[in-house]
Amino acid sequence: WYINAKGDTLDPEGVPVHLDCIYMPGDPAQLRQILPQLRFYGIDAALLGSDGWGDTLVYRMGDDVTRQAVFPSPFIIHENTEAYVTFSAAYQEKFGTKPSRLACLGHDAVKLIADAVISGADDRSALVKYLSLRPEFAGAAGTVSFGNNRENVAMPLYRVQAGRALPLETSPSPTSR
């Protein structure tokens, strides 16, 4: 049941609206709370998320709940990459557990800064220049490529499907044959 601006109660079938999609940022705890409610209330819009969707707690909720949502995330760890395997082995040897996403991100950040300093970047402007010229850094947490505003332009898209986050395949445009 919904309550409109006048305080009237409406049943779900009486709500005069159709949603093509819903952008739903949030962390896993928030998403685990609200996603089942969307299904319960019959809201069948496509779901677009933020990087908070890149957590096994979310995409293992089931396809009937997540409905193949699409979300961007530079933070999904690709456990089969050389950078991750190397870092993970060293981390497990030292701490006895697999590294978390934040541990991988921290490692990558320190590696980028250390590489910059070794290359001669000794002040802020030299560091910014070094990072802007460093395309496609393949770290333990994923790929980073800095744009003009210091954002990660190597932002992959994923689709939630079968309890996993799968890279979203881009289809060729009609003009590129």
Backbone as JSON, one array per atom type, in Angstrom:
{
  "sequence": "WYINAKGDTLDPEGVPVHLDCIYMPGDPAQLRQILPQLRFYGIDAALLGSDGWGDTLVYRMGDDVTRQAVFPSPFIIHENTEAYVTFSAAYQEKFGTKPSRLACLGHDAVKLIADAVISGADDRSALVKYLSLRPEFAGAAGTVSFGNNRENVAMPLYRVQAGRALPLETSPSPTSR",
  "N": [[0.84, -1.17, 0.0], [0.43, 2.24, -0.71], [0.93, 5.65, 0.18], [-0.31, 8.65, -0.94], [0.52, 12.13, -1.77], [-1.61, 13.54, -0.66], [-2.33, 12.05, 1.47], [-3.94, 9.93, 0.99], [-4.64, 6.45, 0.76], [-3.36, 4.09, -1.45], [-3.76, 1.15, -3.39], [-1.26, -1.16, -4.66], [-1.81, -1.7, -7.42], [-3.15, 0.52, -8.13], [-1.45, 2.62, -8.46], [-0.5, 5.07, -10.58], [1.87, 4.78, -12.48], [4.73, 4.11, -14.47], [7.86, 2.72, -14.45], [10.83, 2.81, -16.22], [13.46, 2.34, -15.48], [15.44, 2.19, -12.47], [17.75, 4.04, -10.71], [19.88, 3.0, -8.31], [21.89, 3.63, -5.93], [23.98, 2.41, -3.29], [25.05, 0.7, -0.29], [25.96, -2.76, 0.41], [24.37, -3.62, 2.66], [22.18, -1.84, 2.67], [21.1, -2.36, 0.14], [20.42, -5.07, 0.34], [18.28, -4.82, 1.96], [16.36, -3.24, 0.6], [16.0, -4.27, -2.05], [14.5, -6.78, -2.07], [12.03, -5.7, -1.35], [11.26, -4.19, -3.56], [10.65, -6.19, -5.37], [8.56, -7.45, -3.95], [6.59, -5.44, -4.0], [6.03, -5.41, -6.64], [7.44, -3.84, -8.43], [8.83, -3.56, -11.4], [10.95, -2.41, -12.75], [14.0, -1.95, -14.63], [17.18, -2.29, -13.08], [19.71, -0.06, -12.14], [22.86, 0.32, -10.8], [25.35, 1.42, -8.37], [28.88, 1.35, -7.51], [28.64, 0.0, -5.14], [27.18, -2.27, -5.55], [28.93, -4.22, -6.24], [29.45, -6.58, -4.64], [29.52, -9.73, -3.13], [27.45, -10.31, -1.37], [25.3, -8.95, -2.39], [24.93, -9.7, -5.18], [24.46, -12.39, -4.96], [21.94, -12.7, -4.08], [20.04, -13.64, -5.74], [18.68, -14.01, -9.01], [16.0, -13.36, -9.34], [15.62, -11.31, -7.58], [17.7, -9.42, -7.96], [17.55, -9.01, -10.68], [19.24, -8.95, -13.02], [20.73, -6.58, -12.77], [22.61, -3.67, -13.73], [25.79, -2.31, -13.18], [28.52, -0.02, -12.48], [31.95, -0.66, -11.71], [35.14, -0.24, -10.51], [36.26, -1.77, -8.68], [35.89, -4.5, -8.42], [37.42, -7.42, -7.7], [39.62, -9.16, -9.7], [40.41, -12.24, -9.52], [42.04, -13.85, -11.05], [44.05, -12.41, -12.22], [47.47, -11.54, -12.84], [48.61, -9.59, -11.15], [46.89, -9.64, -8.92], [47.17, -12.32, -8.04], [49.89, -12.42, -7.32], [50.04, -10.42, -5.29], [48.1, -11.42, -3.51], [49.19, -13.88, -2.68], [51.46, -13.06, -1.22], [50.19, -11.55, 0.75], [48.55, -13.47, 2.01], [50.52, -15.13, 3.05], [51.64, -13.45, 4.97], [49.44, -12.59, 6.58], [47.65, -14.71, 6.78], [45.17, -14.92, 5.53], [42.91, -14.26, 2.77], [43.33, -11.25, 0.86], [41.34, -8.32, 1.42], [39.08, -6.26, -0.51], [39.68, -3.58, 0.02], [42.27, -3.81, 0.99], [43.59, -4.59, -1.33], [43.14, -2.29, -2.91], [44.52, -0.38, -1.38], [47.13, -1.39, -1.58], [47.53, -1.08, -4.37], [47.37, 1.73, -4.59], [49.59, 2.59, -3.06], [51.6, 1.36, -4.56], [51.39, 2.71, -7.03], [52.09, 5.34, -6.21], [54.67, 4.88, -5.19], [55.96, 3.99, -7.54], [55.8, 6.35, -9.0], [57.4, 8.1, -7.47], [59.88, 6.79, -7.65], [60.26, 7.16, -10.35], [60.9, 9.8, -10.41], [59.02, 11.75, -9.7], [58.66, 14.28, -7.66], [57.08, 16.2, -6.49], [53.72, 17.55, -6.09], [52.62, 18.36, -8.64], [54.26, 16.96, -10.42], [53.64, 14.38, -9.68], [50.89, 14.25, -10.37], [51.15, 14.6, -13.14], [52.64, 12.28, -13.77], [50.77, 10.26, -13.08], [48.7, 10.87, -14.87], [49.83, 10.18, -17.25], [50.04, 7.51, -17.09], [48.64, 5.01, -18.44], [46.06, 2.58, -18.04], [46.77, 1.04, -15.58], [47.33, -2.02, -14.25], [46.36, -3.34, -11.48], [46.19, -5.06, -8.27], [43.57, -4.77, -7.44], [42.18, -4.21, -9.73], [41.8, -2.52, -12.93], [43.13, 0.7, -13.5], [42.89, 3.83, -14.98], [43.76, 7.04, -15.4], [41.83, 10.0, -15.97], [41.35, 13.35, -17.3], [40.31, 14.74, -15.12], [41.25, 13.41, -12.97], [39.81, 11.08, -12.59], [38.81, 7.63, -12.71], [38.97, 6.37, -15.77], [38.84, 3.91, -16.83], [36.47, 2.38, -16.35], [34.78, -0.38, -15.78], [31.7, -2.02, -16.73], [29.24, -4.07, -15.2], [27.03, -6.91, -15.12], [24.59, -8.32, -13.07], [24.24, -11.67, -12.71], [23.2, -14.96, -12.37], [24.21, -15.25, -9.73], [26.64, -13.97, -9.82], [28.94, -11.32, -10.72], [29.14, -10.34, -13.87], [31.19, -9.26, -16.56], [29.87, -6.67, -18.55], [29.02, -7.08, -21.79], [29.84, -5.16, -24.53], [27.95, -4.16, -27.25], [28.6, -3.98, -30.74], [28.38, -0.84, -32.42], [25.87, 0.19, -34.81], [27.16, 1.45, -36.94], [29.74, 0.52, -36.91], [30.95, -1.83, -38.56]],
  "CA": [[0.0, 0.0, 0.0], [1.18, 3.49, -0.84], [0.22, 6.85, 0.62], [0.06, 9.74, -1.84], [0.8, 13.43, -1.12], [-2.8, 13.99, 0.07], [-2.57, 11.15, 2.59], [-4.82, 8.85, 0.57], [-4.01, 5.14, 0.62], [-3.57, 3.48, -2.76], [-3.2, -0.19, -3.5], [-0.18, -1.15, -5.66], [-2.31, -1.66, -8.79], [-3.73, 1.84, -8.36], [-0.41, 3.63, -8.62], [-0.44, 5.34, -12.02], [3.22, 5.11, -12.9], [5.55, 3.04, -15.03], [9.27, 3.07, -14.38], [11.69, 2.03, -17.09], [14.61, 1.9, -14.69], [15.68, 2.87, -11.2], [19.14, 4.12, -10.31], [19.85, 2.69, -6.9], [23.19, 3.49, -5.27], [23.86, 1.93, -1.91], [26.0, -0.33, 0.15], [25.29, -4.06, 0.43], [23.34, -3.72, 3.7], [21.0, -1.11, 2.2], [20.53, -3.06, -1.02], [19.8, -6.32, 0.81], [17.02, -4.47, 2.6], [15.37, -2.65, -0.31], [15.74, -5.03, -3.28], [13.33, -7.68, -1.95], [10.8, -4.91, -1.27], [10.87, -3.85, -4.93], [9.99, -7.39, -5.92], [7.31, -7.64, -3.22], [5.61, -4.46, -4.45], [5.79, -5.56, -8.07], [8.13, -2.81, -9.21], [9.59, -4.38, -12.33], [11.88, -1.58, -13.52], [15.39, -2.39, -14.7], [17.95, -1.7, -11.99], [21.05, 0.46, -12.4], [23.46, 0.52, -9.49], [26.66, 2.05, -8.22], [29.9, 0.34, -7.21], [28.23, -0.76, -3.96], [26.61, -3.54, -6.0], [30.0, -5.17, -6.49], [29.68, -7.34, -3.42], [28.86, -11.04, -3.23], [26.21, -10.3, -0.6], [24.24, -8.42, -3.24], [24.58, -10.44, -6.39], [24.06, -13.77, -4.64], [20.57, -12.68, -3.58], [19.21, -14.35, -6.7], [18.29, -13.25, -10.19], [14.64, -12.85, -9.21], [15.69, -10.09, -6.77], [18.62, -8.44, -8.57], [17.04, -8.81, -12.05], [20.31, -8.63, -13.95], [21.09, -5.17, -12.63], [23.87, -3.22, -14.33], [26.48, -1.35, -12.32], [29.95, 0.17, -12.77], [32.81, -0.85, -10.56], [36.56, -0.5, -10.74], [36.74, -2.42, -7.48], [35.69, -5.94, -8.39], [38.73, -8.05, -7.77], [39.75, -10.23, -10.68], [41.33, -13.14, -8.83], [42.91, -14.58, -11.96], [45.08, -11.56, -12.8], [48.82, -11.74, -12.29], [48.83, -8.65, -10.05], [46.16, -10.12, -7.75], [47.77, -13.58, -7.58], [51.16, -12.09, -6.67], [49.75, -9.71, -4.04], [47.35, -12.3, -2.63], [50.11, -14.88, -2.1], [52.27, -12.38, -0.2], [49.27, -11.15, 1.82], [48.17, -14.67, 2.74], [51.68, -15.6, 3.81], [51.85, -12.57, 6.12], [48.27, -12.43, 7.45], [46.91, -15.96, 6.89], [43.84, -14.81, 4.94], [42.9, -13.58, 1.48], [43.2, -9.8, 1.03], [40.04, -7.71, 1.14], [39.09, -5.29, -1.6], [40.38, -2.37, 0.47], [43.71, -4.12, 1.06], [44.07, -4.54, -2.71], [43.16, -0.88, -3.32], [45.64, 0.26, -0.67], [48.36, -1.87, -2.22], [47.65, -0.43, -5.67], [47.65, 3.16, -4.4], [50.98, 2.73, -2.63], [52.45, 0.98, -5.69], [51.38, 3.83, -7.98], [52.86, 6.46, -5.63], [56.08, 4.46, -5.14], [56.47, 4.02, -8.92], [55.95, 7.76, -9.38], [58.58, 8.64, -6.77], [61.06, 6.15, -8.28], [60.41, 7.78, -11.68], [61.33, 11.19, -10.26], [57.95, 12.67, -9.31], [59.01, 14.7, -6.31], [56.1, 17.15, -5.96], [52.34, 17.26, -6.47], [52.38, 18.49, -10.07], [54.96, 15.85, -11.09], [52.86, 13.17, -9.4], [49.69, 14.32, -11.21], [51.58, 14.36, -14.52], [52.99, 10.86, -13.87], [49.55, 9.45, -13.06], [47.92, 11.11, -16.09], [50.51, 9.51, -18.36], [50.09, 6.07, -16.77], [47.36, 4.41, -18.85], [45.74, 1.18, -17.77], [47.54, 0.39, -14.52], [46.67, -3.28, -13.87], [46.73, -3.63, -10.11], [45.55, -6.18, -7.59], [42.14, -4.51, -7.32], [41.58, -4.01, -11.04], [42.51, -1.6, -13.82], [42.92, 2.12, -13.28], [43.44, 4.72, -15.99], [43.32, 8.36, -14.95], [41.39, 10.97, -16.96], [41.74, 14.75, -17.08], [39.86, 15.19, -13.8], [41.78, 12.4, -12.05], [38.84, 10.01, -12.4], [39.18, 6.37, -13.35], [38.24, 6.25, -17.04], [38.75, 2.48, -17.15], [35.39, 1.96, -15.47], [34.02, -1.46, -16.41], [30.31, -2.25, -16.35], [28.93, -5.46, -14.89], [25.62, -7.32, -15.02], [24.39, -9.35, -12.06], [23.61, -12.81, -13.35], [23.51, -16.29, -11.83], [24.99, -15.15, -8.51], [27.97, -13.42, -10.08], [29.04, -10.08, -11.47], [29.77, -10.66, -15.15], [31.44, -8.05, -17.37], [28.83, -6.36, -19.53], [29.57, -7.07, -23.15], [29.35, -4.05, -25.33], [27.63, -4.59, -28.61], [29.11, -3.02, -31.71], [27.39, 0.12, -32.91], [25.45, -0.14, -36.18], [28.07, 2.02, -37.91], [31.06, -0.1, -36.87], [30.85, -3.2, -39.06]],
  "C": [[0.88, 1.23, 0.0], [0.31, 4.62, -0.33], [0.66, 7.98, -0.28], [0.23, 11.05, -1.06], [-0.39, 13.95, -0.31], [-3.09, 13.13, 1.29], [-3.5, 10.02, 2.26], [-4.02, 7.56, 0.43], [-4.37, 4.56, -0.74], [-3.04, 2.06, -2.73], [-2.18, -0.19, -4.63], [-0.67, -1.06, -7.1], [-2.87, -0.29, -9.14], [-2.7, 2.94, -8.54], [-0.2, 3.87, -10.11], [0.96, 5.74, -12.49], [3.88, 3.87, -13.5], [6.99, 3.52, -15.01], [10.06, 2.18, -15.33], [12.88, 1.48, -16.32], [14.71, 2.73, -13.42], [17.18, 2.86, -10.96], [19.16, 3.99, -8.8], [21.27, 2.52, -6.34], [22.97, 2.95, -3.86], [24.92, 0.92, -1.58], [25.24, -1.66, 0.27], [24.18, -4.18, 1.48], [22.05, -3.02, 3.27], [20.31, -1.87, 1.07], [19.85, -4.35, -0.61], [18.46, -6.04, 1.47], [15.97, -4.04, 1.59], [15.05, -3.5, -1.54], [14.58, -6.01, -3.15], [12.01, -6.91, -1.87], [10.32, -4.5, -2.66], [10.11, -5.01, -5.56], [8.63, -7.59, -5.27], [6.22, -6.7, -3.73], [5.4, -4.47, -5.96], [6.41, -4.47, -8.92], [9.13, -3.53, -10.1], [10.58, -3.58, -13.18], [13.27, -2.23, -13.56], [16.18, -1.64, -13.62], [19.34, -1.29, -12.45], [21.66, 0.8, -11.05], [24.76, 1.29, -9.53], [27.66, 0.96, -7.83], [29.59, -0.45, -5.94], [27.61, -2.11, -4.31], [27.68, -4.6, -6.18], [30.39, -5.96, -5.27], [28.9, -8.65, -3.51], [27.56, -11.1, -2.44], [25.04, -9.81, -1.43], [23.92, -9.37, -4.37], [24.32, -11.91, -6.15], [22.66, -13.82, -4.03], [19.62, -13.4, -4.52], [18.75, -13.44, -7.82], [16.88, -12.69, -10.08], [14.61, -11.55, -8.4], [16.54, -9.03, -7.47], [18.29, -8.15, -10.02], [18.09, -8.34, -13.05], [20.66, -7.14, -13.96], [22.44, -4.89, -13.28], [24.49, -2.18, -13.41], [27.93, -1.21, -12.74], [30.76, -0.15, -11.53], [34.25, -1.1, -10.99], [37.11, -1.39, -9.63], [36.5, -3.92, -7.4], [37.04, -6.6, -8.63], [38.68, -9.19, -8.79], [40.83, -11.17, -10.17], [42.26, -13.92, -9.75], [43.98, -13.7, -12.59], [46.42, -11.79, -12.11], [49.06, -10.84, -11.08], [48.13, -9.14, -8.77], [46.81, -11.38, -7.18], [49.06, -13.3, -6.81], [50.91, -11.43, -5.31], [49.07, -10.64, -3.04], [48.25, -13.33, -1.95], [50.94, -14.25, -0.98], [51.4, -12.0, 1.01], [48.88, -12.36, 2.67], [49.31, -15.22, 3.58], [51.87, -14.76, 5.08], [50.68, -12.59, 7.1], [47.41, -13.68, 7.58], [45.5, -15.92, 6.34], [43.95, -14.12, 3.59], [42.75, -12.07, 1.71], [41.78, -9.33, 0.69], [40.2, -6.75, -0.04], [39.87, -4.04, -1.21], [41.88, -2.61, 0.6], [44.31, -4.06, -0.34], [44.15, -3.09, -3.21], [44.31, -0.13, -2.66], [46.97, -0.12, -1.28], [48.58, -1.16, -3.55], [47.99, 1.05, -5.54], [49.1, 3.38, -4.01], [51.93, 2.38, -3.78], [52.52, 2.1, -6.72], [52.24, 5.0, -7.48], [54.35, 6.1, -5.61], [56.69, 4.48, -6.54], [56.7, 5.45, -9.38], [57.19, 8.36, -8.75], [59.86, 8.07, -7.38], [61.33, 6.77, -9.65], [60.78, 9.25, -11.61], [60.25, 12.19, -9.92], [58.16, 13.06, -7.86], [58.12, 15.81, -5.76], [54.72, 16.82, -6.54], [52.13, 17.32, -7.98], [53.08, 17.37, -10.86], [54.21, 14.54, -10.88], [51.61, 13.12, -10.28], [50.05, 14.02, -12.66], [51.91, 12.87, -14.72], [51.74, 9.99, -13.96], [48.73, 9.65, -14.34], [48.53, 10.43, -17.3], [50.6, 8.0, -18.17], [48.77, 5.42, -17.17], [47.26, 2.95, -18.4], [46.67, 0.49, -16.78], [46.76, -0.84, -14.08], [47.16, -3.67, -12.48], [45.98, -4.82, -9.54], [44.04, -6.01, -7.5], [41.44, -4.33, -8.66], [42.4, -3.02, -11.84], [42.12, -0.17, -13.52], [43.6, 2.88, -14.42], [42.88, 6.1, -15.7], [42.96, 9.28, -16.11], [41.84, 12.37, -16.58], [41.37, 15.26, -15.69], [40.24, 14.2, -12.71], [40.76, 11.32, -11.69], [39.32, 8.76, -13.12], [38.34, 6.22, -14.62], [38.16, 4.8, -17.51], [37.69, 1.85, -16.25], [34.56, 0.86, -16.14], [32.59, -1.53, -15.88], [30.09, -3.74, -16.16], [27.43, -5.67, -14.89], [25.56, -8.42, -13.97], [23.64, -10.49, -12.73], [24.12, -14.1, -12.72], [24.45, -16.21, -10.63], [26.39, -14.6, -8.68], [27.86, -12.07, -10.75], [29.82, -10.39, -12.73], [30.02, -9.38, -15.93], [30.35, -7.88, -18.42], [29.48, -6.28, -20.89], [28.99, -5.88, -23.89], [29.08, -4.55, -26.73], [28.15, -3.54, -29.59], [28.02, -2.08, -32.19], [27.05, -0.21, -34.36], [26.43, 0.37, -37.24], [29.43, 1.34, -37.94], [30.98, -1.57, -37.27], [32.11, -3.62, -39.72]]
}
